[in-house]
Coordinates of C-alpha atoms and ligand atoms in Angstrom, one line a residue:
X612 CA 2.0 -22.5 -16.7
X613 CA -0.9 -20.2 -16.9
X614 CA 0.2 -16.8 -18.2
X615 CA -1.6 -14.9 -15.5
X616 CA 0.5 -16.7 -12.8
X617 CA 3.7 -15.2 -14.1
X618 CA 5.8 -12.6 -12.3
X619 CA 6.6 -9.4 -14.1
X620 CA 10.2 -10.4 -14.8
X621 CA 9.1 -13.8 -16.1
X622 CA 6.5 -12.3 -18.4
X623 CA 9.0 -9.7 -19.6
X624 CA 11.5 -12.4 -20.5
X625 CA 8.8 -14.2 -22.6
X626 CA 7.6 -11.0 -24.2
X627 CA 11.0 -10.0 -25.2
X628 CA 11.7 -13.3 -26.8
X629 CA 8.3 -13.0 -28.4
X630 CA 7.3 -16.4 -27.0
X631 CA 4.1 -14.7 -25.8
X632 CA 2.4 -11.4 -26.9
X633 CA 1.0 -8.7 -24.7
X634 CA -2.4 -9.3 -26.1
X635 CA -2.3 -13.0 -25.1
X636 CA -1.0 -12.0 -21.6
X637 CA -3.6 -9.4 -21.1
X638 CA -6.4 -11.6 -22.3
X639 CA -5.2 -14.3 -19.9
X640 CA -5.4 -11.9 -17.0
X641 CA -9.0 -10.9 -17.9
X642 CA -9.9 -14.6 -18.2
X643 CA -8.5 -15.1 -14.7
X644 CA -10.5 -12.2 -13.5
X645 CA -13.6 -13.7 -14.9
X646 CA -12.9 -16.9 -13.2
X647 CA -12.1 -15.6 -9.6
X648 CA -13.4 -12.1 -9.3
X649 CA -16.8 -13.2 -8.1
X650 CA -15.2 -14.7 -5.0
X651 CA -12.5 -12.1 -4.4
X652 CA -14.0 -8.7 -5.5
X653 CA -10.8 -6.9 -5.9
X654 CA -11.8 -4.4 -8.6
X655 CA -14.1 -1.4 -8.5
X656 CA -13.6 -0.7 -12.2
X657 CA -12.3 -2.9 -15.0
X658 CA -11.0 -1.4 -18.3
X659 CA -10.9 -4.4 -20.6
X660 CA -11.3 -2.6 -24.0
X661 CA -8.7 0.0 -23.1
X662 CA -6.3 -2.5 -21.7
X663 CA -6.6 -4.7 -24.9
X664 CA -5.9 -1.6 -27.1
X665 CA -2.9 -0.8 -24.9
X666 CA -1.7 -4.4 -25.2
X667 CA -2.0 -4.3 -29.0
X668 CA 0.1 -1.1 -29.0
X669 CA 2.6 -2.7 -26.7
X670 CA 2.9 -5.7 -29.1
X671 CA 3.6 -3.3 -31.9
X672 CA 6.5 -1.7 -30.0
X673 CA 7.8 -5.1 -29.1
X674 CA 7.7 -6.0 -32.8
X675 CA 10.0 -3.1 -33.4
X676 CA 12.4 -4.4 -30.8
X677 CA 11.4 -2.0 -28.0
X678 CA 10.6 -4.2 -25.0
X679 CA 11.3 -2.3 -21.8
X680 CA 10.8 -4.0 -18.4
X681 CA 7.1 -3.0 -18.1
X682 CA 6.1 -3.0 -21.8
X683 CA 2.9 -5.0 -22.1
X684 CA 2.7 -5.9 -18.4
X685 CA -0.9 -5.8 -17.0
X686 CA -1.1 -3.9 -13.7
X687 CA -3.8 -2.8 -11.3
X688 CA -4.1 0.6 -9.7
X689 CA -5.6 1.5 -6.3
X690 CA -8.7 3.6 -6.9
X691 CA -7.2 6.6 -5.1
X692 CA -4.8 7.5 -7.9
X693 CA -6.2 9.6 -10.7
X694 CA -6.5 8.0 -14.1
X695 CA -7.4 10.2 -17.0
X696 CA -10.8 9.3 -18.4
X697 CA -11.2 6.4 -16.0
X698 CA -13.5 6.7 -12.9
X699 CA -11.6 7.3 -9.7
X700 CA -13.8 6.9 -6.7
X701 CA -11.5 6.6 -3.6
X702 CA -14.0 4.0 -2.4
X703 CA -16.4 6.9 -1.6
X704 CA -19.9 7.8 -2.6
X705 CA -18.8 11.4 -2.8
X706 CA -16.6 10.6 -5.8
X707 CA -18.7 7.8 -7.2
X708 CA -18.9 9.4 -10.7
X709 CA -15.7 11.3 -10.7
X710 CA -13.7 11.0 -13.9
X711 CA -10.4 12.8 -13.6
X712 CA -9.2 14.9 -16.5
X713 CA -5.6 14.0 -15.8
X714 CA -3.3 11.1 -14.8
X715 CA -1.4 11.0 -11.5
X716 CA 2.3 11.1 -12.0
X717 CA 2.7 7.4 -11.1
X718 CA 0.1 6.3 -13.7
X719 CA 1.6 8.6 -16.3
X720 CA 5.0 7.1 -15.7
X721 CA 3.6 3.5 -15.9
X722 CA 1.8 4.4 -19.2
X723 CA 5.0 6.0 -20.5
X724 CA 6.7 2.7 -19.7
X725 CA 3.9 1.0 -21.8
X726 CA 2.5 -1.0 -18.9
X727 CA -1.2 -2.0 -19.3
X728 CA -3.8 -0.7 -16.9
X729 CA -6.2 -3.5 -16.1
X730 CA -8.5 -1.5 -13.7
X731 CA -8.9 0.2 -10.4
X732 CA -8.9 -1.7 -7.1
X733 CA -11.1 -1.5 -4.0
X734 CA -10.0 0.3 -0.9
X735 CA -11.2 1.7 2.4
X736 CA -12.8 5.1 1.7
X737 CA -10.0 7.6 1.1
X738 CA -7.5 5.0 2.5
X739 CA -9.0 5.2 6.0
X740 CA -9.0 1.7 7.4
X741 CA -7.1 -1.6 7.7
X742 CA -9.5 -4.1 6.2
X743 CA -11.0 -2.5 3.0
X744 CA -14.4 -2.9 4.7
X745 CA -14.8 0.9 4.8
X746 CA -15.3 0.9 1.0
X747 CA -18.6 2.5 0.2
X748 CA -19.1 -0.1 -2.6
X749 CA -18.2 -3.7 -1.7
X750 CA -16.2 -6.0 0.4
X751 CA -13.0 -7.5 -0.9
X752 CA -12.3 -11.1 0.3
X753 CA -8.9 -12.5 1.2
X754 CA -7.9 -15.0 -1.5
X755 CA -6.4 -17.3 1.2
X756 CA -9.6 -17.5 3.2
X757 CA -12.7 -15.8 1.7
X758 CA -14.2 -15.2 5.1
X759 CA -11.4 -12.9 6.0
X760 CA -10.4 -9.4 5.1
X761 CA -7.5 -8.8 2.7
X762 CA -6.2 -6.1 5.1
X763 CA -6.3 -2.5 4.0
X764 CA -6.6 0.1 2.9
X765 CA -4.9 -1.2 -0.4
X766 CA -6.8 -4.5 0.1
X767 CA -8.1 -4.6 -3.5
X768 CA -4.5 -4.3 -4.9
X769 CA -3.1 -6.9 -2.5
X770 CA -5.9 -9.4 -3.2
X771 CA -5.6 -8.8 -7.0
X772 CA -1.9 -9.7 -6.9
X773 CA -2.4 -12.7 -4.6
X774 CA -5.3 -14.0 -6.8
X775 CA -3.2 -13.5 -10.0
X776 CA -5.8 -11.0 -11.3
X777 CA -2.9 -8.8 -12.4
X778 CA 0.9 -9.2 -12.5
X779 CA 1.5 -6.4 -10.1
X780 CA -0.3 -3.4 -8.5
X781 CA 0.1 0.0 -7.1
X782 CA -1.1 1.0 -3.7
X783 CA -0.8 3.9 -1.3
X784 CA 0.4 3.8 2.4
X785 CA -0.3 6.4 5.0
X786 CA 0.1 4.3 8.1
X787 CA 0.5 0.8 6.7
X788 CA -1.9 0.5 3.8
X789 CA 0.6 -1.2 1.5
X790 CA 2.6 -3.3 4.0
X791 CA -0.3 -4.7 6.0
X792 CA -2.5 -5.9 3.1
X793 CA 0.7 -7.3 1.4
X794 CA 1.3 -9.3 4.6
X795 CA -2.2 -10.5 5.0
X796 CA -2.4 -11.6 1.3
X797 CA 1.1 -13.2 1.1
X798 CA 2.6 -10.7 -1.4
X799 CA 5.5 -8.2 -1.4
X800 CA 4.6 -4.6 -0.6
X801 CA 6.9 -1.5 -0.3
X802 CA 6.2 1.8 1.3
X803 CA 8.9 4.0 -0.1
X804 CA 10.6 6.9 1.9
X805 CA 8.3 9.9 2.1
X806 CA 9.2 12.0 -0.9
X807 CA 10.6 9.2 -3.0
X808 CA 7.5 8.8 -5.2
X809 CA 5.4 11.7 -6.5
X810 CA 2.0 12.2 -4.8
X811 CA 0.7 14.3 -7.7
X812 CA -2.7 12.9 -8.5
X813 CA -2.8 10.7 -5.5
X814 CA -6.0 11.9 -3.8
X815 CA -4.8 13.3 -0.4
X816 CA -5.6 11.6 2.9
X817 CA -2.9 12.8 5.2
X818 CA -0.4 14.8 3.2
X819 CA 2.6 14.5 5.5
X820 CA 2.3 10.7 5.5
X821 CA 0.9 9.5 2.2
X822 CA 3.2 7.6 -0.2
X823 CA 2.6 5.5 -3.3
X824 CA 4.3 2.1 -3.7
X825 CA 4.2 -1.3 -5.4
X826 CA 2.6 -4.6 -4.4
X827 CA 4.1 -7.6 -6.3
X828 CA 4.6 -11.3 -6.4
X829 CA 8.3 -11.1 -5.5
X830 CA 11.0 -8.6 -4.6
X831 CA 12.5 -8.5 -8.1
X832 CA 9.1 -7.2 -9.4
X833 CA 9.0 -4.7 -6.6
X834 CA 12.4 -3.4 -7.7
X835 CA 11.2 -3.2 -11.3
X836 CA 8.0 -1.2 -10.5
X837 CA 9.8 1.0 -8.0
X838 CA 12.4 1.9 -10.6
X839 CA 9.7 3.1 -12.9
X840 CA 7.5 5.1 -10.5
X841 CA 10.2 6.8 -8.3
X842 CA 11.9 10.1 -8.9
X843 CA 11.5 13.8 -8.5
X844 CA 8.4 15.5 -9.8
X845 CA 8.0 19.3 -10.2
X846 CA 4.3 18.8 -9.7
X847 CA 4.8 17.6 -6.1
X848 CA 6.7 20.0 -3.8
X849 CA 7.5 17.3 -1.3
X850 CA 9.0 14.9 -3.8
X851 CA 12.8 14.9 -3.3
X852 CA 15.2 15.7 -6.1
X853 CA 17.6 12.8 -5.5
X854 CA 18.6 10.3 -8.2
X855 CA 17.3 6.8 -7.9
X856 CA 19.8 3.9 -7.7
X857 CA 19.5 0.8 -10.0
X858 CA 17.3 -1.2 -7.7
X859 CA 17.5 -4.5 -9.6
X860 CA 21.3 -4.4 -9.6
X861 CA 21.4 -3.9 -5.9
X862 CA 19.4 -7.1 -5.2
X863 CA 22.2 -9.4 -6.1
X864 CA 24.8 -8.7 -3.4
X865 CA 24.6 -10.9 -0.2
X866 CA 24.0 -10.0 3.4
X867 CA 27.5 -10.5 4.8
X868 CA 28.3 -7.8 7.3
X869 CA 24.8 -6.5 7.5
X870 CA 23.6 -5.5 10.9
X871 CA 19.8 -6.0 11.6
X872 CA 18.2 -4.5 14.7
X873 CA 15.2 -6.2 16.4
X874 CA 13.2 -3.6 18.2
X875 CA 12.4 -4.9 21.7
X876 CA 9.2 -2.8 22.0
X877 CA 7.6 -4.7 19.2
X878 CA 7.2 -7.8 21.3
X879 CA 4.0 -6.4 22.6
X880 CA 1.2 -8.1 24.5
X881 CA -1.3 -9.3 21.9
X882 CA 1.3 -10.3 19.4
X883 CA 0.0 -13.6 18.0
X884 CA 2.2 -16.6 18.8
X885 CA 2.3 -17.8 15.2
X886 CA 3.3 -14.3 14.0
X887 CA 6.0 -14.2 16.6
X888 CA 7.2 -17.7 15.6
X889 CA 7.3 -16.8 11.9
X890 CA 9.3 -13.7 12.7
X891 CA 11.8 -15.6 14.8
X892 CA 12.3 -18.1 12.0
X893 CA 12.8 -15.3 9.5
X894 CA 15.4 -13.7 11.8
X895 CA 17.3 -17.0 11.9
X896 CA 17.3 -17.3 8.1
X897 CA 18.6 -13.8 7.8
X898 CA 21.3 -14.5 10.4
X899 CA 22.2 -17.7 8.4
X900 CA 22.7 -15.5 5.4
X901 CA 25.6 -13.6 7.1
X902 CA 23.8 -10.8 8.9
X903 CA 24.3 -10.0 12.6
X904 CA 21.1 -9.4 14.5
X905 CA 21.0 -7.4 17.7
X906 CA 18.3 -6.0 20.0
X907 CA 17.5 -2.3 19.7
X908 CA 15.1 0.0 21.5
X909 CA 12.6 2.4 20.0
X910 CA 11.4 3.8 23.3
X911 CA 8.5 6.0 22.0
X912 CA 6.8 3.2 20.2
X913 CA 3.9 3.1 22.7
X914 CA 2.8 6.6 21.7
X915 CA 2.7 5.9 17.9
X916 CA -1.0 4.9 17.7
X917 CA -2.2 8.0 19.6
X918 CA 0.1 10.3 17.7
X919 CA -0.9 8.9 14.3
X920 CA -4.6 9.0 15.1
X921 CA -4.3 12.7 15.8
X922 CA -2.0 13.8 13.0
X923 CA -3.8 11.7 10.2
X924 CA -7.4 12.8 11.1
X925 CA -6.2 16.4 11.5
X926 CA -4.7 16.5 8.0
X927 CA -7.7 14.5 6.6
X928 CA -10.2 17.0 8.0
X929 CA -8.4 19.7 6.1
X930 CA -7.9 17.7 2.9
X931 CA -11.5 16.6 2.8
X932 CA -12.9 20.1 3.1
X933 CA -12.7 20.3 -0.7
X934 CA -15.6 17.9 -1.1
X935 CA -18.3 20.5 -0.7
X936 CA -20.7 19.6 -3.5
X937 CA -19.8 22.7 -5.4
X938 CA -17.0 22.0 -7.8
X939 CA -17.0 18.2 -8.5
X940 CA -18.3 15.0 -7.0
X941 CA -21.6 14.4 -5.4
X942 CA -24.1 17.2 -4.8
X943 CA -27.2 16.8 -2.8
X944 CA -30.0 18.2 -5.0
X945 CA -32.7 18.3 -2.4
X946 CA -31.3 20.9 -0.1
X947 CA -33.0 24.3 0.4
X948 CA -30.0 26.5 0.7
X949 CA -26.2 26.6 0.5
X950 CA -25.5 25.6 4.1
X951 CA -28.0 22.7 3.9
X952 CA -26.4 21.6 0.6
X953 CA -22.9 21.5 2.2
X954 CA -24.2 19.5 5.1
X955 CA -26.4 17.1 3.2
X956 CA -23.8 16.4 0.5
X957 CA -21.2 15.6 3.1
X958 CA -23.5 13.6 5.3
X959 CA -24.6 11.4 2.3
X960 CA -21.3 11.3 0.5
X961 CA -19.0 10.3 3.4
X962 CA -19.2 7.0 5.2
X963 CA -19.1 6.6 9.0
X964 CA -15.3 6.1 9.4
X965 CA -14.5 9.2 7.3
X966 CA -17.0 11.3 9.2
X967 CA -15.4 10.0 12.5
X968 CA -12.0 11.2 11.3
X969 CA -13.3 14.6 10.1
X970 CA -14.8 15.1 13.5
X971 CA -11.7 14.1 15.4
X972 CA -9.5 16.1 13.1
X973 CA -11.6 19.2 13.2
X974 CA -11.7 19.0 17.0
X975 CA -8.0 18.5 17.3
X976 CA -7.3 21.5 15.1
X977 CA -9.8 23.9 16.6
X978 CA -8.7 27.1 18.3
X979 CA -7.7 26.5 21.9
X980 CA -7.0 22.8 21.3
X981 CA -4.4 23.0 18.5
X982 CA -1.4 23.1 20.8
X983 CA -2.7 20.4 23.2
X984 CA -3.4 18.0 20.4
X985 CA -1.9 18.6 17.0
X986 CA 1.1 20.5 18.4
X987 CA 1.8 17.8 21.0
X988 CA 1.4 15.0 18.5
X989 CA 3.9 16.7 16.2
X990 CA 6.4 16.9 19.1
X991 CA 5.9 13.2 19.9
X992 CA 6.3 12.5 16.2
X993 CA 9.8 14.1 16.4
X994 CA 10.7 11.8 19.3
X995 CA 9.6 8.8 17.3
X996 CA 11.8 9.9 14.4
X997 CA 14.7 10.3 16.8
X998 CA 14.2 6.7 18.0
X999 CA 14.8 5.5 14.5
X1000 CA 17.7 7.8 13.9
X1001 CA 19.3 6.4 17.0
X1002 CA 18.7 2.8 16.0
X1003 CA 20.0 3.3 12.5
X1004 CA 23.3 4.5 13.9
X1005 CA 24.1 0.9 14.9
X1006 CA 22.0 -1.0 12.3
X1007 CA 21.4 -1.1 8.6
X1008 CA 17.9 -2.4 8.8
X1009 CA 15.3 -3.3 11.4
X1010 CA 13.3 -6.5 11.4
X1011 CA 9.7 -6.4 12.8
X1012 CA 6.3 -7.9 12.4
X1013 CA 3.9 -6.1 10.0
X1014 CA 0.7 -6.8 12.0
X1015 CA 0.0 -8.4 15.4
X1016 CA -2.2 -11.2 13.9
X1017 CA -2.8 -12.8 10.5
X1018 CA -5.8 -11.5 8.5
X1019 CA -8.9 -11.1 10.7
X1020 CA -12.4 -12.2 9.9
X1021 CA -14.7 -9.9 7.9
X1022 CA -16.8 -8.0 10.4
X1023 CA -14.6 -8.9 13.3
X1024 CA -13.4 -5.4 14.1
X1025 CA -15.9 -3.3 12.1
X1026 CA -17.8 -2.1 15.1
X1027 CA -14.7 -1.6 17.2
X1028 CA -12.7 1.2 15.6
X1029 CA -10.1 1.3 18.5
X1030 CA -9.2 -2.4 18.0
X1031 CA -8.9 -1.7 14.3
X1032 CA -6.6 1.3 15.0
X1033 CA -4.5 -0.8 17.4
X1034 CA -3.8 -3.4 14.7
X1035 CA -1.7 -0.7 13.0
X1036 CA 0.8 -0.6 15.8
X1037 CA 3.8 -1.9 13.9
X1038 CA 3.3 0.1 10.7
X1039 CA 2.5 3.5 12.1
X1040 CA 5.9 4.4 13.7
X1041 CA 7.8 4.1 10.4
X1042 CA 5.2 6.1 8.6
X1043 CA 5.4 8.9 11.2
X1044 CA 9.2 8.9 10.8
X1045 CA 8.9 8.9 6.9
X1046 CA 11.3 5.9 6.6
X1047 CA 10.8 3.1 4.0
X1048 CA 9.3 -0.3 4.9
X1049 CA 9.1 -3.5 2.9
X1050 CA 6.7 -6.4 3.7
X1051 CA 7.8 -9.9 2.4
X1052 CA 6.0 -13.2 3.0
X1053 CA 7.8 -15.0 5.9
X1054 CA 5.5 -17.9 6.8
X1055 CA 2.0 -19.2 7.3
X1056 CA -0.2 -19.8 10.3
X1057 CA -1.6 -23.3 11.1
X1058 CA -4.8 -22.2 9.4
X1059 CA -2.8 -21.5 6.2
X1060 CA -2.9 -17.7 6.5
X1061 CA 0.2 -15.8 5.3
X1062 CA 2.4 -13.8 7.7
X1063 CA 4.7 -10.9 6.6
X1064 CA 8.1 -9.7 7.8
X1065 CA 8.6 -6.0 7.9
X1066 CA 12.0 -4.7 6.9
X1067 CA 12.6 -1.1 7.8
X1068 CA 15.5 1.1 6.6
X1069 CA 17.1 4.5 6.6
X1070 CA 15.5 7.4 4.6
X1071 CA 16.1 6.7 0.9
X1072 CA 17.7 3.3 1.5
X1073 CA 15.0 1.2 -0.3
X1074 CA 18.0 -0.5 -1.9
X1075 CA 19.1 -2.3 1.3
X1076 CA 15.5 -3.3 2.2
X1077 CA 15.0 -4.9 -1.2
X1078 CA 18.4 -6.6 -1.0
X1079 CA 17.5 -8.1 2.4
X1080 CA 14.1 -9.1 1.1
X1081 CA 15.5 -10.6 -2.1
X1082 CA 18.1 -12.7 -0.2
X1083 CA 15.5 -13.9 2.2
X1084 CA 13.2 -14.8 -0.6
X1085 CA 16.0 -16.8 -2.3
X1086 CA 16.5 -18.8 0.9
X1087 CA 12.7 -19.5 1.4
X1088 CA 9.7 -20.5 -0.6
X1089 CA 6.8 -18.7 1.1
X1090 CA 6.4 -16.3 -1.8
X1091 CA 5.9 -19.2 -4.2
X1092 CA 2.8 -20.6 -2.5
X1093 CA -0.5 -19.6 -4.1
X1094 CA -4.0 -19.5 -2.6
X1095 CA -6.4 -22.2 -3.9
X1096 CA -9.4 -20.4 -5.4
Ligands
LIG2481 N1 -5.0 1.8 8.9 C1 -4.5 3.2 8.9 C2 -5.6 4.1 8.9 O1 -6.7 3.7 9.0 C3 -3.6 3.4 7.7 C4 -4.3 3.6 6.4 C5 -3.4 3.9 5.3 O2 -2.2 3.7 5.4 N2 -3.9 4.6 4.3 O3 -5.5 5.3 8.8

């Protein structure tokens, strides 16, 4: 088998036995990138020399008998996480030449674990979008059908994993940006509980929603990456001081006695027939593994899109105020005075979707409107949280679709922001509630496009999500299919 096609745990087993070296593995990944990147365009920045040096250092460690689970494993990082000395653009012109002087906590942890950083992946500008088309630099293509989007905003990370251009990747999820591209690209994606993974060095979009998480080829790899990146961080006041369980050990136990809820509000109009079919088949498999499935109600689901598209732009408008051309990033040099410089820098530096959100957010937060919009949205957000709390009194997990349709065509929704927003309907409520969500491949459409199953759980119960995902994966073979490139 080609080395680039390995999962993290398979590669680890070979590295540990010294049947392969980290240098060989990393070189194979770069060869694969050379072969397919022209079609996929997953990466904004590649760091070959650095990565090869990191691989040589990893081999030295392995030679001394120190082969931890991520030692010598080539990973990709969404270009919204700061990497010391390596360009971090957030998919935006305003940060086109920004080279952070520090590492985000997640990247630091991965480097401490001696993982290899292959490069930085494409995304919707600042994470705002569901197709990666809002990147200021390029389009990323879905490896399963190059005329379609990979989903977004972590579309570059999902496409890189699906196309075997890395062994695993890191993404961020504010309202679905890990789960939805994972679903559209046929890989596994986990949005952890808000507070589980440090946001330090993750460039802020909507601070009360943003979370960092893994995108991988299977659930075992998801557990391995999660183990390494989670945990309390003094640098992030919202990270929760709570010890992490042994995620890999938790995978093994079966599903006997598990109760899974099926939210009836998720059977919405517009839910694609094939997505619905794949979901129903998945539910049957999970029942067959010993779980009991029952219908539950999340009555405030219908308000989630409106609530999210107030809360997220409001927080974004405040977070993005820092890009003023003064301290770092782009500065328009033609302006006559300070006010012009602010305006011209931000007009040239931000793309249309980001500007739209800044305008919506600024409006919603302005004096006189605050209570009617942000205040009201925060109240509805509490109701959505209560819905989940109620449902989890009777269930261990919830099973839901990730997105209403498989991956859509490039350009299809680009001129229709509302229809793009509506496609987030199943991923937004869990984000507003801060609960964890796992997307695992659960089937294919007739056209051969992957479909994901979303497994939702209680706060900090990633363990149970991964256990359900792992058992499902053992009983099916969707995750083993690869796109033909
Ligand atoms: N698609 C959603 C948005 O556009 C979510 C993006 C995300 O999770 N970063 O805001």
